[in-house]
Amino acid sequence: MTEITWPWQYNFPPFFTIQPHAETRAKQLEAWQQLIVEYLKATRQSTVDVRETQNNPLFNNTAINRKLSQEAVLTILEDMARTGRAAPTDKSKNVWEVYWHSLDEWGNMVYNWACSNGLNNSVCTLFELREGENTVDEEFHGLDMNVLLKALKALEIKGKCELMEFDDNQGVKFF
Amino acid sequence: MDRFEYIEARLFEGENYIKRDKNVKIYDGDDKTQFTDGEVVLTTHRILWGKPGDIPRGLVCLSLHLYYVFCIEEESGGVFGLGGPKRIILNLSPSLPGKRPGPAVVSTYHFLKLSFKDGVDPAFFKALYDAIAAKEWESPSTVATSLSVSSPTTSAKPSGPTVNSKIRSGIVGIERSIEEQHRATDQSISVAFQDLTKLMEKAKDMVAISKAISAKIREKQGDISEDDTVRFKSYLMSLGIDDPVTRDTFRSDSDYYMGLAQQLSDMMVGVLMDCGGIMSLADVWCRVNRARGLELISPEDLLNACKLLQTIDAPLSLRKFPSGACVLQLNSQRDEEVAKNISGLLEENETLTPVKLSQIANVSVLLAREHLLITERLGMACRDESMEGLAFYPNLFLRESAS
């Protein structure tokens, strides 16, 4: 697990209280979103379970004895959802997918990779994209399956690829 | 019967004849005695009994001092109580030592009866009752004279009768003493309030007088040193406002509130400057009424007057915080000023709680909290809510992003 460089806010007690002052709050939420994304990226996670946040070092700074409440976490995640950087996976809003990049960005990233590797009009399996040797240096290597799928679906709508299923595997054909 | 004594039928000095009746028989308790069909004379001090005609001639007769009698009652005679009362029962206290010889040395009874053949004359009964109640024999002049006239043995009655009449035992006695206490308390209370009412009446005159004096001093400024004037004025001030604005000097409420507002602003400016420029309305109310002394105002009047402060261009104004707390503050105490001040303090202390700020800035905790909230509203502080309570920090979120 990578060592995380915490931002200065992490050791600033007011960071763990949602600020009522609008401007301050905006700055605070922004800082949180950055931190969450950084943290997930560093630990290679893409979901946040609100119910499990209380013991997560991300939301619980034991050094200054402050932790972010569940409501506050929810507030931040909902704010992220507005900008398309997170989405709840269930109605009860307990588990959230957090995107290091927006789905569009992911899609473009995959598409660009495919183009630059001359994979147009050919088919790749999703397994190849996530685990293949060719993608080791790419950011989307090891990306959560569901996130990848959503990104590709968004790409499909734009007409840049087509998802297909064969046997028990899923594949994608880039145009 | 043993309370009777033989004596010549003469009045003591200071003793007065009251009433007489005929055909009277004496009973010792319930027993008949040999003293029948006699004549009874009631005086302010005694009851005399003698054979008809003996008393007017000044012969020896029976005498009973009234101080033996502590209670009398009528006994209804005849069958079924018809024909009115026939007898008077005299309840007697024990005989005192040193009395003159009488018809009996001892008696088993502590009462005797006077039986009237023709029925008890209500007037006689009343006279007897009054004589006992009046206690003529206790008045000093009589005591003195009876001392000189009667033999030392008779008159050497210590305070026996007095004691007997005062000591009342039983529930009645207790009730009476309680009643007496009540009466005394009642009296002292009413006396006390009388004084207060008078003081209230005089208060206005006092104000007028003090004004006149201060005017005179001003006229004679040359003669009196500045020092004296100042001292006198401070006396006046310590008495309170020298001319309180009162409701009855104004025609309408709004005029009254205007006047009050003006006075409020005159009075509170100095006070507010001493107290950090801001004061909760409750404190203001106490201050104002303290200064007014007698012409007190209600909280509502104060609030109404405060609302008018802006219309008279006073240097202070009423301020209601979002939390509902009402304060009177100097206009110089604008939010921006406060916030600047507080953020300076925040920088110095790194973090502040309302309590800590109240100690540093010497204001109440409530106000300190409001001050911090103002600062926060202006984006110059940010909050930290934790187990330890609410604390405030310099707003690094905005500052860091700006730099």
Coordinates of C-alpha atoms in Angstrom, one line a residue:
Chain A
M1 CA 0.0 0.0 0.0
T2 CA 1.3 3.3 -1.0
E3 CA 2.2 5.9 1.6
I4 CA -0.3 8.7 1.4
T5 CA 0.9 12.3 1.7
W6 CA -1.9 13.9 3.6
P7 CA -2.7 17.5 2.7
W8 CA -2.4 20.2 5.4
Q9 CA -6.2 20.2 5.9
Y10 CA -6.0 16.7 7.2
N11 CA -4.4 18.0 10.4
F12 CA -6.7 21.0 10.6
P13 CA -9.6 20.2 13.0
P14 CA -12.2 22.3 11.3
F15 CA -11.7 20.2 8.2
F16 CA -13.8 17.5 10.0
T17 CA -16.8 19.8 10.5
I18 CA -18.8 20.7 7.5
Q19 CA -18.6 24.5 7.5
P20 CA -21.7 26.6 7.3
H21 CA -20.2 29.5 5.5
A22 CA -20.9 28.9 1.8
E23 CA -17.5 29.9 0.4
T24 CA -15.5 28.2 3.1
R25 CA -17.7 25.1 2.6
A26 CA -17.0 25.0 -1.1
K27 CA -13.3 25.1 -0.5
Q28 CA -13.6 22.4 2.2
L29 CA -15.7 20.1 0.0
E30 CA -13.3 20.5 -2.8
A31 CA -10.4 19.6 -0.6
W32 CA -12.2 16.6 0.7
Q33 CA -13.0 15.4 -2.8
Q34 CA -9.4 15.7 -3.8
L35 CA -8.3 13.8 -0.8
I36 CA -10.8 11.0 -1.2
V37 CA -9.8 10.5 -4.9
E38 CA -6.1 10.7 -4.1
Y39 CA -6.6 8.2 -1.3
L40 CA -8.6 5.8 -3.3
K41 CA -6.2 6.0 -6.2
A42 CA -3.3 5.3 -3.9
T43 CA -5.0 2.4 -2.3
R44 CA -6.6 1.3 -5.7
Q45 CA -10.1 1.3 -4.5
S46 CA -13.1 2.6 -6.3
T47 CA -15.9 2.3 -3.8
V48 CA -16.6 3.9 -0.5
D49 CA -19.0 2.3 2.0
V50 CA -20.5 5.0 4.2
R51 CA -21.1 2.6 7.0
E52 CA -17.5 1.7 7.2
T53 CA -16.0 5.2 7.1
Q54 CA -15.7 5.7 10.9
N55 CA -12.6 3.5 11.2
N56 CA -11.1 4.4 7.8
P57 CA -8.0 6.5 8.4
L58 CA -9.2 8.6 5.5
F59 CA -12.1 9.9 7.6
N60 CA -10.7 9.4 11.0
N61 CA -7.6 11.3 12.0
T62 CA -6.6 9.7 15.3
A63 CA -3.6 12.0 15.7
I64 CA -5.9 15.1 16.3
N65 CA -8.8 13.0 17.5
R66 CA -11.2 14.1 14.8
K67 CA -13.4 12.1 12.5
L68 CA -15.8 13.0 9.8
S69 CA -19.3 11.9 10.6
Q70 CA -21.3 9.7 8.3
E71 CA -23.7 12.5 7.4
A72 CA -20.7 14.6 6.5
V73 CA -19.3 11.8 4.3
L74 CA -22.7 11.6 2.6
T75 CA -22.7 15.3 2.0
I76 CA -19.4 15.2 0.3
L77 CA -20.3 12.1 -1.8
E78 CA -23.5 13.7 -2.9
D79 CA -21.6 16.8 -3.9
M80 CA -19.3 14.6 -5.9
A81 CA -22.2 12.9 -7.6
R82 CA -23.3 16.4 -8.8
T83 CA -20.1 16.8 -10.7
G84 CA -20.2 13.1 -11.9
R85 CA -17.3 12.0 -9.8
A86 CA -19.2 9.5 -7.8
A87 CA -22.5 7.6 -7.9
P88 CA -24.4 5.5 -5.4
T89 CA -24.6 1.8 -6.3
D90 CA -27.8 1.2 -4.3
K91 CA -30.9 3.1 -3.3
S92 CA -29.9 3.3 0.4
K93 CA -26.8 5.3 -0.7
N94 CA -24.5 3.2 1.5
V95 CA -22.0 2.2 -1.1
W96 CA -20.6 4.7 -3.5
E97 CA -18.5 4.3 -6.6
V98 CA -15.9 7.1 -6.7
Y99 CA -14.3 7.9 -10.1
W100 CA -10.8 9.1 -10.1
H101 CA -11.7 10.4 -13.5
S102 CA -15.2 11.0 -14.8
L103 CA -16.7 8.2 -16.8
D104 CA -16.2 10.2 -20.0
E105 CA -12.6 10.7 -19.1
W106 CA -12.1 6.9 -18.5
G107 CA -13.9 6.1 -21.8
N108 CA -11.7 8.5 -23.7
M109 CA -8.6 7.1 -22.0
V110 CA -9.5 3.6 -23.1
Y111 CA -10.4 4.7 -26.6
N112 CA -7.2 6.7 -27.0
W113 CA -5.2 3.7 -25.8
A114 CA -7.0 1.5 -28.3
C115 CA -6.4 4.0 -31.2
S116 CA -2.8 4.4 -30.4
N117 CA -2.3 0.6 -30.3
G118 CA -4.2 0.1 -33.6
L119 CA -7.0 -1.8 -32.1
N120 CA -9.7 -0.1 -34.1
N121 CA -12.3 -2.5 -35.4
S122 CA -10.9 -5.3 -33.4
V123 CA -12.2 -6.9 -30.3
C124 CA -10.7 -6.9 -26.8
T125 CA -12.0 -8.7 -23.8
L126 CA -12.6 -6.6 -20.7
F127 CA -10.2 -8.9 -18.9
E128 CA -7.5 -7.8 -21.4
L129 CA -8.2 -4.2 -20.7
R130 CA -8.0 -4.6 -16.9
E131 CA -5.4 -7.2 -16.5
G132 CA -3.6 -7.5 -19.9
E133 CA 0.1 -6.9 -20.2
N134 CA -0.5 -4.1 -22.7
T135 CA -2.3 -2.0 -20.2
V136 CA 0.0 -2.2 -17.3
D137 CA 1.2 1.3 -17.7
E138 CA -2.3 2.7 -18.2
E139 CA -4.2 4.3 -15.5
F140 CA -7.2 2.1 -16.1
H141 CA -5.3 -1.0 -15.5
G142 CA -7.0 -2.9 -12.6
L143 CA -10.0 -0.5 -12.8
D144 CA -13.1 -1.8 -11.1
M145 CA -15.2 -3.9 -13.4
N146 CA -18.3 -2.0 -12.9
V147 CA -16.7 1.4 -13.5
L148 CA -15.0 0.1 -16.6
L149 CA -18.3 -1.2 -17.9
K150 CA -20.0 2.1 -17.2
A151 CA -17.3 4.0 -19.0
L152 CA -17.5 1.8 -22.0
K153 CA -21.3 2.0 -22.1
A154 CA -20.9 5.8 -22.2
L155 CA -18.5 5.4 -25.0
E156 CA -20.9 3.1 -26.8
I157 CA -23.6 5.7 -26.7
K158 CA -21.2 8.0 -28.5
G159 CA -20.7 5.4 -31.2
K160 CA -17.1 4.8 -30.5
C161 CA -17.3 1.1 -29.5
E162 CA -19.7 -1.7 -29.1
L163 CA -20.0 -4.0 -26.1
M164 CA -20.6 -7.7 -26.9
E165 CA -20.9 -10.9 -24.9
F166 CA -19.5 -14.2 -25.8
D167 CA -19.5 -17.3 -23.6
D168 CA -19.0 -16.1 -20.1
N169 CA -16.7 -13.2 -21.1
Q170 CA -17.4 -9.7 -22.2
G171 CA -15.7 -8.0 -25.0
V172 CA -15.6 -4.6 -26.6
K173 CA -15.1 -3.7 -30.2
F174 CA -13.6 -0.3 -30.9
F175 CA -14.5 1.7 -34.1
Chain B
M1 CA -66.5 31.6 100.2
D2 CA -63.0 31.9 101.5
R3 CA -62.3 34.8 99.3
F4 CA -64.8 37.0 101.1
E5 CA -63.6 39.2 103.9
Y6 CA -65.3 41.3 106.6
I7 CA -64.9 45.0 106.3
E8 CA -66.8 48.1 107.1
A9 CA -68.8 49.3 104.2
R10 CA -66.7 52.2 103.0
L11 CA -65.3 53.0 99.6
F12 CA -61.6 53.1 99.1
E13 CA -60.2 56.2 97.6
G14 CA -60.5 56.0 93.9
E15 CA -63.2 53.3 94.2
N16 CA -66.6 54.2 92.8
Y17 CA -70.1 53.0 93.3
I18 CA -71.6 51.4 90.3
K19 CA -74.8 49.6 91.0
R20 CA -76.9 47.8 93.6
D21 CA -79.5 45.1 93.8
K22 CA -81.7 43.6 96.5
N23 CA -82.8 40.2 97.6
V24 CA -79.6 38.4 96.9
K25 CA -78.5 35.1 98.3
I26 CA -75.0 33.8 98.2
Y27 CA -74.1 30.2 97.4
D28 CA -70.7 28.8 98.2
G29 CA -70.3 26.8 95.0
D30 CA -73.5 24.7 94.9
D31 CA -74.1 25.0 98.7
K32 CA -76.5 27.4 100.3
T33 CA -75.1 29.7 102.9
Q34 CA -76.5 31.7 105.7
F35 CA -76.2 34.9 103.7
T36 CA -79.7 35.3 102.3
D37 CA -81.9 38.1 101.3
G38 CA -79.1 40.6 101.4
E39 CA -78.2 43.7 99.5
V40 CA -75.5 43.7 96.9
V41 CA -73.4 46.8 96.0
L42 CA -71.1 46.7 93.0
T43 CA -68.1 49.1 93.0
T44 CA -65.3 49.4 90.6
H45 CA -63.1 47.3 92.9
R46 CA -65.4 45.0 94.9
I47 CA -68.7 43.4 95.4
L48 CA -70.2 44.2 98.8
W49 CA -72.9 42.2 100.5
G50 CA -74.7 43.1 103.6
K51 CA -78.1 42.8 105.4
P52 CA -80.6 45.3 104.0
G53 CA -79.7 48.7 105.3
D54 CA -76.2 47.7 106.7
I55 CA -74.2 49.0 103.8
P56 CA -75.7 52.5 103.6
R57 CA -75.0 52.8 107.3
G58 CA -71.4 51.8 106.9
L59 CA -71.6 48.7 109.1
V60 CA -69.5 45.6 108.6
C61 CA -70.3 43.6 105.6
L62 CA -68.9 41.0 103.3
S63 CA -66.6 42.1 100.6
L64 CA -65.2 40.3 97.6
H65 CA -62.4 41.9 95.6
L66 CA -63.1 41.8 91.9
Y67 CA -59.6 40.7 91.1
Y68 CA -60.5 37.3 92.3
V69 CA -63.1 37.0 89.6
F70 CA -61.8 35.9 86.3
C71 CA -65.0 34.9 84.6
I72 CA -68.7 35.3 85.2
E73 CA -71.7 33.6 83.6
E74 CA -75.4 33.5 84.0
E75 CA -77.2 30.4 85.2
S76 CA -80.7 30.1 83.9
G77 CA -83.1 29.3 86.7
G78 CA -86.6 27.8 86.8
V79 CA -87.9 24.8 85.0
F80 CA -87.0 24.6 81.3
G81 CA -85.1 27.8 81.6
L82 CA -88.2 29.9 81.8
G83 CA -88.4 33.2 83.5
G84 CA -84.9 34.2 82.6
P85 CA -81.6 33.7 84.5
K86 CA -81.8 33.8 88.3
R87 CA -78.2 33.4 89.2
I88 CA -74.8 34.8 88.4
I89 CA -71.9 32.4 88.7
L90 CA -68.5 34.0 89.6
N91 CA -65.5 31.8 88.9
L92 CA -62.7 32.7 91.3
S93 CA -59.0 32.4 91.4
P94 CA -57.4 31.0 94.5
S95 CA -57.4 33.2 97.5
L96 CA -54.2 35.1 98.1
P97 CA -52.3 35.1 101.3
G98 CA -52.6 38.0 103.7
K99 CA -56.2 38.6 103.2
R100 CA -58.5 39.8 106.0
P101 CA -60.6 37.3 107.9
G102 CA -63.9 36.3 106.2
P103 CA -66.8 34.1 106.9
A104 CA -65.0 31.0 105.8
V105 CA -61.3 29.9 106.1
V106 CA -61.4 27.2 103.4
S107 CA -63.8 26.4 100.6
T108 CA -63.8 23.4 98.4
Y109 CA -65.3 25.4 95.6
H110 CA -63.7 27.7 93.2
F111 CA -66.8 29.5 92.3
L112 CA -69.8 31.1 94.0
K113 CA -73.2 32.1 92.9
L114 CA -75.3 35.2 93.5
S115 CA -78.9 34.3 93.4
F116 CA -81.4 37.0 92.7
K117 CA -84.9 36.4 93.9
D118 CA -86.3 38.7 91.2
G119 CA -84.1 37.4 88.4
V120 CA -80.8 38.8 87.2
D121 CA -81.1 42.3 86.1
P122 CA -79.3 42.4 82.7
A123 CA -78.0 45.9 83.6
F124 CA -76.4 44.5 86.7
F125 CA -74.8 41.6 84.9
K126 CA -73.4 44.0 82.3
A127 CA -72.1 46.4 84.9
L128 CA -70.4 43.6 86.7
Y129 CA -68.9 42.3 83.5
D130 CA -67.6 45.7 82.6
A131 CA -66.1 46.3 86.0
I132 CA -64.2 43.1 85.9
A133 CA -63.0 43.9 82.4
A134 CA -62.0 47.5 83.2
K135 CA -59.6 46.4 86.1
E136 CA -59.8 49.7 87.7
W137 CA -57.8 48.4 90.7
E138 CA -54.8 48.0 88.5
S139 CA -54.5 51.7 87.6
P140 CA -51.6 53.2 89.5
S141 CA -53.5 56.0 91.2
T142 CA -55.8 53.5 92.8
V143 CA -53.1 51.2 93.9
A144 CA -51.3 54.1 95.5
T145 CA -54.4 55.2 97.3
S146 CA -55.6 51.8 98.3
L147 CA -52.1 51.3 99.7
S148 CA -52.5 54.4 101.9
V149 CA -56.0 53.8 103.0
S150 CA -56.4 50.1 103.4
S151 CA -54.3 48.1 105.7
P152 CA -50.9 46.9 104.4
T153 CA -52.0 43.3 104.5
T154 CA -54.9 43.8 102.1
S155 CA -53.1 46.1 99.8
A156 CA -49.9 44.0 99.8
K157 CA -51.3 42.1 96.9
P158 CA -48.4 41.4 94.7
S159 CA -49.1 41.3 91.0
G160 CA -51.3 38.3 91.6
P161 CA -54.4 39.4 89.8
T162 CA -52.4 40.8 86.9
V163 CA -50.7 37.5 86.5
N164 CA -53.9 35.6 86.7
S165 CA -55.5 37.6 84.1
K166 CA -52.6 37.3 81.7
I167 CA -51.9 33.6 81.9
R168 CA -54.4 31.9 79.8
S169 CA -53.8 28.3 79.4
G170 CA -55.3 25.9 76.9
I171 CA -56.2 26.3 73.2
V172 CA -57.9 29.6 73.7
G173 CA -54.8 31.0 75.3
I174 CA -52.6 29.8 72.4
E175 CA -55.1 31.1 69.8
R176 CA -55.2 34.5 71.5
S177 CA -51.5 34.9 71.6
I178 CA -51.2 34.0 67.9
E179 CA -53.9 36.5 67.2
E180 CA -52.1 39.1 69.1
Q181 CA -48.9 38.4 67.1
H182 CA -50.8 38.7 63.9
R183 CA -52.1 42.0 64.9
A184 CA -48.7 43.3 65.8
T185 CA -47.2 42.1 62.5
D186 CA -50.0 43.6 60.5
Q187 CA -49.5 46.9 62.2
S188 CA -45.8 47.0 61.6
I189 CA -46.2 46.1 57.9
S190 CA -48.7 48.8 57.3
V191 CA -46.5 51.3 59.0
A192 CA -43.6 50.2 56.8
F193 CA -45.6 50.6 53.6
Q194 CA -46.9 54.0 54.8
D195 CA -43.3 55.1 54.7
L196 CA -42.7 53.8 51.3
T197 CA -45.7 55.5 49.8
K198 CA -44.6 58.7 51.4
L199 CA -41.1 58.2 49.9
M200 CA -42.6 57.7 46.5
E201 CA -44.6 60.9 46.8
K202 CA -41.6 62.8 47.9
A203 CA -39.3 61.4 45.2
K204 CA -40.6 63.9 42.6
D205 CA -40.1 66.8 45.0
M206 CA -36.6 65.6 45.7
V207 CA -35.8 65.5 42.0
A208 CA -37.1 69.0 41.7
I209 CA -35.1 70.2 44.6
S210 CA -31.9 68.7 43.4
K211 CA -32.4 70.2 40.0
A212 CA -32.9 73.6 41.6
I213 CA -29.8 73.2 43.7
S214 CA -27.7 72.3 40.7
A215 CA -29.1 75.3 38.8
K216 CA -28.1 77.5 41.7
I217 CA -24.7 76.1 41.7
R218 CA -24.4 76.8 38.0
E219 CA -25.4 80.4 38.6
K220 CA -22.9 80.9 41.3
Q221 CA -20.1 79.1 39.4
G222 CA -17.8 81.9 40.2
D223 CA -18.2 81.6 44.0
I224 CA -18.0 77.9 44.2
S225 CA -14.9 76.0 43.2
E226 CA -15.1 73.6 40.3
D227 CA -14.3 70.8 42.7
D228 CA -17.5 71.4 44.7
T229 CA -19.7 71.4 41.7
V230 CA -18.2 68.2 40.5
R231 CA -18.6 66.6 43.8
F232 CA -22.2 67.7 44.1
K233 CA -23.0 66.5 40.6
S234 CA -21.6 63.1 41.5
Y235 CA -23.9 63.0 44.4
L236 CA -26.8 63.7 42.2
M237 CA -25.7 61.1 39.8
S238 CA -25.3 58.5 42.4
L239 CA -29.0 59.1 43.3
G240 CA -29.8 58.1 39.8
I241 CA -31.0 60.0 36.7
D242 CA -31.9 63.5 37.9
D243 CA -35.0 63.7 35.7
P244 CA -36.5 60.3 34.8
V245 CA -38.7 60.2 31.8
T246 CA -42.0 59.0 33.0
R247 CA -45.1 57.9 31.2
D248 CA -47.4 60.5 32.7
T249 CA -45.3 63.4 31.4
F250 CA -46.1 62.4 27.8
R251 CA -49.3 62.5 26.0
S252 CA -48.9 59.4 23.9
D253 CA -47.0 56.2 24.1
S254 CA -44.9 56.9 21.0
D255 CA -43.8 60.2 22.5
Y256 CA -42.9 58.4 25.7
Y257 CA -40.8 55.8 23.9
M258 CA -39.1 58.6 22.0
G259 CA -38.2 60.3 25.2
L260 CA -37.1 57.1 26.7
A261 CA -35.0 56.2 23.7
Q262 CA -33.2 59.6 23.9
Q263 CA -32.5 59.1 27.6
L264 CA -31.3 55.6 26.9
S265 CA -28.9 56.7 24.3
D266 CA -27.5 59.5 26.5
M267 CA -27.1 57.2 29.4
M268 CA -25.8 54.1 27.8
V269 CA -23.2 55.5 25.5
G270 CA -20.7 55.8 28.3
V271 CA -21.6 52.6 29.8
L272 CA -21.2 50.7 26.6
M273 CA -17.9 52.2 25.9
D274 CA -16.7 50.8 29.2
C275 CA -18.1 47.4 28.5
G276 CA -16.7 46.7 25.2
G277 CA -19.3 48.4 23.2
I278 CA -22.0 45.8 23.5
M279 CA -24.4 44.7 26.2
S280 CA -27.2 42.2 26.4
L281 CA -30.6 43.8 26.7
A282 CA -31.2 42.1 30.1
D283 CA -28.1 43.8 31.5
V284 CA -29.2 47.1 30.0
W285 CA -32.6 46.8 31.6
C286 CA -31.0 46.2 35.0
R287 CA -28.7 49.2 34.5
V288 CA -31.4 51.5 33.5
N289 CA -33.7 50.6 36.3
R290 CA -30.9 50.8 38.8
A291 CA -30.2 54.4 37.6
R292 CA -33.9 55.3 37.6
G293 CA -34.3 54.1 41.1
L294 CA -38.0 54.5 41.6
E295 CA -39.6 55.2 38.2
L296 CA -39.0 51.8 36.9
I297 CA -39.7 50.7 33.4
S298 CA -40.9 47.4 32.1
P299 CA -38.8 45.2 29.8
E300 CA -41.4 45.8 27.1
D301 CA -41.0 49.6 27.4
L302 CA -37.3 49.2 27.1
L303 CA -37.6 47.1 24.0
N304 CA -39.9 49.6 22.4
A305 CA -37.6 52.4 23.2
C306 CA -34.6 50.5 21.8
K307 CA -36.4 49.9 18.6
L308 CA -36.7 53.7 18.2
L309 CA -33.0 54.3 18.7
Q310 CA -32.3 54.4 15.0
T311 CA -34.9 56.9 14.3
I312 CA -33.4 59.4 16.7
D313 CA -29.9 58.9 15.2
A314 CA -28.5 57.6 18.4
P315 CA -24.9 56.4 18.4
L316 CA -26.1 53.0 19.5
S317 CA -28.7 50.5 18.2
L318 CA -30.6 47.4 19.1
R319 CA -29.3 44.3 17.5
K320 CA -31.0 40.9 17.3
F321 CA -28.7 38.1 16.6
P322 CA -29.9 35.1 14.5
S323 CA -29.8 33.1 17.7
G324 CA -32.4 35.4 19.1
A325 CA -30.2 37.2 21.6
C326 CA -30.9 40.9 21.8
V327 CA -28.1 43.4 22.5
L328 CA -27.6 47.1 22.6
Q329 CA -24.4 48.0 20.8
L330 CA -22.5 51.0 19.7
N331 CA -22.7 51.7 16.1
S332 CA -18.9 51.5 16.0
Q333 CA -19.3 47.9 16.8
R334 CA -20.2 46.9 13.3
D335 CA -19.8 43.3 12.2
E336 CA -16.8 44.1 10.1
E337 CA -15.0 45.7 13.1
V338 CA -15.9 42.8 15.3
A339 CA -14.8 40.2 12.8
K340 CA -11.5 42.0 12.2
N341 CA -10.9 42.2 15.9
I342 CA -11.8 38.5 16.5
S343 CA -9.8 37.2 13.6
G344 CA -6.8 39.0 15.0
L345 CA -7.4 37.3 18.3
L346 CA -7.8 34.0 16.5
E347 CA -4.4 34.4 14.9
E348 CA -2.9 35.1 18.2
N349 CA -4.5 32.2 20.0
E350 CA -4.7 29.7 17.1
T351 CA -8.0 28.5 18.3
L352 CA -10.8 30.1 20.4
T353 CA -13.9 28.8 22.2
P354 CA -16.6 31.1 23.2
V355 CA -15.6 30.7 26.9
K356 CA -12.0 31.4 26.1
L357 CA -12.9 34.5 24.1
S358 CA -15.2 35.8 26.8
Q359 CA -12.2 35.7 29.2
I360 CA -9.9 37.4 26.8
A361 CA -12.3 40.1 25.6
N362 CA -14.1 40.5 28.9
V363 CA -17.6 40.0 27.5
S364 CA -20.3 37.5 28.4
V365 CA -20.0 34.0 26.9
L366 CA -23.2 34.5 24.9
L367 CA -21.7 37.6 23.3
A368 CA -18.4 35.9 22.7
R369 CA -20.2 33.2 20.9
E370 CA -22.1 35.7 18.8
H371 CA -18.9 37.5 18.0
L372 CA -17.3 34.3 16.8
L373 CA -20.4 33.5 14.7
I374 CA -20.2 36.9 13.1
T375 CA -16.6 36.3 12.2
E376 CA -17.5 33.0 10.8
R377 CA -20.4 34.5 8.7
L378 CA -17.9 36.9 7.2
G379 CA -15.7 34.0 6.3
M380 CA -12.9 34.9 8.7
A381 CA -13.2 31.9 10.9
C382 CA -14.1 28.3 10.6
R383 CA -15.6 26.0 13.1
D384 CA -14.6 22.8 14.7
E385 CA -17.4 20.8 16.3
S386 CA -16.1 17.9 18.3
M387 CA -16.6 16.0 21.5
E388 CA -15.0 19.0 23.3
G389 CA -17.6 21.4 22.0
L390 CA -17.5 24.2 19.5
A391 CA -14.2 25.9 18.7
F392 CA -13.1 28.3 16.1
Y393 CA -10.0 28.5 14.0
P394 CA -8.7 31.0 11.5
N395 CA -10.2 30.3 8.2
L396 CA -7.2 28.6 6.5
F397 CA -9.5 27.2 3.8
L398 CA -10.0 30.5 2.2
R399 CA -6.6 32.0 3.0
E400 CA -4.6 29.0 1.7
S401 CA -6.4 29.0 -1.6
A402 CA -5.9 32.7 -2.0
S403 CA -2.2 32.6 -1.4

